[in-house]
Amino acid sequence: MELSCHCGNVKITVTHSPETLTSCNCSTCNRYGSLWGYYKPDEVQLSFISDIAGTSVPATKAYRWGEEYIEFHHCQNCGCLTHYVTTDKVPDAKYGINFRMAPIAKMKDIKVRHFDGADSWQYLD
């Protein structure tokens, strides 16, 4: 399945659809409104358009917060949050792919689980 940001600068290909998507209410994810599908690094391929409108644009800009376990990536051109990667502070590498970048028809049958990242660190359903 292929996902992309609004302008197409960042394209993400995953090997399979996730069984569930996660809606997290932590201070960051709540603001982003993201729906996360989780993958191992070898299940994800990232590709970038290196030149947008004749100007060289870095593909993504990363943001780390708090204890810096996660690096959130945004398209440098259109600003869409596309994915996150765990940092070297996490023993098992993981990608979180923002399924808001997927075609609606591809995600409509995937169950959404609600995760309390603001308080209990448990799924609420």
CSV table of C-alpha atoms in Angstrom, one decimal:
chain,number,residue,atom,x,y,z
A,1,MET,CA,0.0,0.0,0.0
A,2,GLU,CA,1.3,3.5,-0.8
A,3,LEU,CA,0.6,6.6,1.3
A,4,SER,CA,1.8,10.1,0.6
A,5,CYS,CA,1.7,13.6,2.0
A,6,HIS,CA,-0.6,16.2,0.3
A,7,CYS,CA,2.0,17.5,-2.2
A,8,GLY,CA,3.5,14.0,-2.9
A,9,ASN,CA,7.0,15.0,-1.8
A,10,VAL,CA,7.0,12.1,0.8
A,11,LYS,CA,5.8,8.7,-0.3
A,12,ILE,CA,5.6,5.7,2.0
A,13,THR,CA,5.1,2.1,0.9
A,14,VAL,CA,4.2,-0.5,3.4
A,15,THR,CA,4.2,-4.3,2.9
A,16,HIS,CA,0.7,-4.8,4.4
A,17,SER,CA,-2.2,-3.0,6.0
A,18,PRO,CA,-2.1,-3.0,9.8
A,19,GLU,CA,-4.7,-5.0,11.7
A,20,THR,CA,-5.5,-1.9,13.8
A,21,LEU,CA,-4.7,1.8,13.8
A,22,THR,CA,-4.0,3.8,17.0
A,23,SER,CA,-5.5,7.1,18.0
A,24,CYS,CA,-3.3,8.4,20.8
A,25,ASN,CA,-4.3,11.3,23.2
A,26,CYS,CA,-0.8,12.2,24.3
A,27,SER,CA,0.1,15.9,24.1
A,28,THR,CA,1.7,15.5,20.7
A,29,CYS,CA,-0.5,13.0,18.9
A,30,ASN,CA,-3.7,14.7,20.1
A,31,ARG,CA,-2.6,17.9,18.4
A,32,TYR,CA,-1.6,16.0,15.2
A,33,GLY,CA,-4.9,14.1,14.9
A,34,SER,CA,-2.9,11.2,13.5
A,35,LEU,CA,-3.9,7.5,13.2
A,36,TRP,CA,-0.8,5.3,13.6
A,37,GLY,CA,-0.1,2.0,11.9
A,38,TYR,CA,3.0,0.3,13.3
A,39,TYR,CA,5.8,-1.4,11.3
A,40,LYS,CA,9.2,-2.9,11.6
A,41,PRO,CA,11.8,-0.9,9.6
A,42,ASP,CA,12.1,-3.6,6.9
A,43,GLU,CA,8.4,-3.4,6.2
A,44,VAL,CA,8.5,0.3,5.2
A,45,GLN,CA,10.0,2.0,2.2
A,46,LEU,CA,10.3,5.8,2.2
A,47,SER,CA,10.8,7.8,-1.0
A,48,PHE,CA,11.1,11.5,-1.6
A,49,ILE,CA,10.9,14.0,-4.4
A,50,SER,CA,14.2,15.8,-4.1
A,51,ASP,CA,13.1,18.8,-6.2
A,52,ILE,CA,9.8,20.6,-5.7
A,53,ALA,CA,9.0,23.5,-8.0
A,54,GLY,CA,12.6,23.9,-9.2
A,55,THR,CA,13.9,24.4,-5.6
A,56,SER,CA,15.8,21.8,-3.7
A,57,VAL,CA,13.7,21.0,-0.6
A,58,PRO,CA,14.8,18.6,2.1
A,59,ALA,CA,12.1,15.9,2.2
A,60,THR,CA,11.2,16.0,5.9
A,61,LYS,CA,11.9,17.9,9.0
A,62,ALA,CA,12.0,16.0,12.3
A,63,TYR,CA,10.7,17.0,15.7
A,64,ARG,CA,11.6,15.4,19.0
A,65,TRP,CA,10.0,16.2,22.4
A,66,GLY,CA,10.4,15.3,26.0
A,67,GLU,CA,12.6,12.2,26.5
A,68,GLU,CA,13.2,12.0,22.7
A,69,TYR,CA,12.1,8.4,22.2
A,70,ILE,CA,10.3,9.3,19.0
A,71,GLU,CA,11.2,11.5,16.0
A,72,PHE,CA,8.2,12.8,14.2
A,73,HIS,CA,8.6,13.6,10.5
A,74,HIS,CA,6.8,16.3,8.6
A,75,CYS,CA,6.9,17.1,4.9
A,76,GLN,CA,9.1,20.2,4.4
A,77,ASN,CA,6.9,21.4,1.6
A,78,CYS,CA,3.2,20.9,2.6
A,79,GLY,CA,3.7,20.3,6.3
A,80,CYS,CA,1.8,17.0,6.7
A,81,LEU,CA,2.9,14.7,9.5
A,82,THR,CA,3.9,11.5,7.6
A,83,HIS,CA,5.6,9.2,10.1
A,84,TYR,CA,7.7,8.7,13.1
A,85,VAL,CA,10.7,6.6,13.9
A,86,THR,CA,11.9,5.5,17.3
A,87,THR,CA,15.3,6.9,18.3
A,88,ASP,CA,18.3,4.9,19.5
A,89,LYS,CA,16.9,5.3,23.0
A,90,VAL,CA,14.4,2.5,22.1
A,91,PRO,CA,15.7,-1.0,21.9
A,92,ASP,CA,13.3,-2.3,19.2
A,93,ALA,CA,13.2,0.0,16.2
A,94,LYS,CA,9.7,0.9,15.1
A,95,TYR,CA,8.0,3.1,12.5
A,96,GLY,CA,4.7,4.7,13.1
A,97,ILE,CA,3.0,5.5,9.8
A,98,ASN,CA,0.3,8.2,9.8
A,99,PHE,CA,-2.6,6.6,8.0
A,100,ARG,CA,-4.2,10.0,7.5
A,101,MET,CA,-1.9,9.9,4.5
A,102,ALA,CA,-3.6,6.8,3.1
A,103,PRO,CA,-6.5,6.9,0.6
A,104,ILE,CA,-9.7,6.8,2.7
A,105,ALA,CA,-11.0,3.7,0.9
A,106,LYS,CA,-7.9,1.8,2.0
A,107,MET,CA,-8.3,2.5,5.7
A,108,LYS,CA,-12.1,2.5,6.1
A,109,ASP,CA,-12.2,-1.2,7.2
A,110,ILE,CA,-9.2,-1.0,9.7
A,111,LYS,CA,-10.3,-0.9,13.3
A,112,VAL,CA,-9.2,2.2,15.3
A,113,ARG,CA,-8.1,1.6,18.8
A,114,HIS,CA,-7.8,4.5,21.4
A,115,PHE,CA,-4.6,4.7,23.4
A,116,ASP,CA,-4.3,6.8,26.6
A,117,GLY,CA,-0.8,8.2,26.1
A,118,ALA,CA,-1.7,11.2,28.3
A,119,ASP,CA,-2.2,9.2,31.5
A,120,SER,CA,-2.4,5.4,31.9
A,121,TRP,CA,-0.4,4.2,28.8
A,122,GLN,CA,-3.1,1.6,28.1
A,123,TYR,CA,-5.6,1.0,25.4
A,124,LEU,CA,-9.0,2.2,26.4
A,125,ASP,CA,-11.0,-0.3,24.3
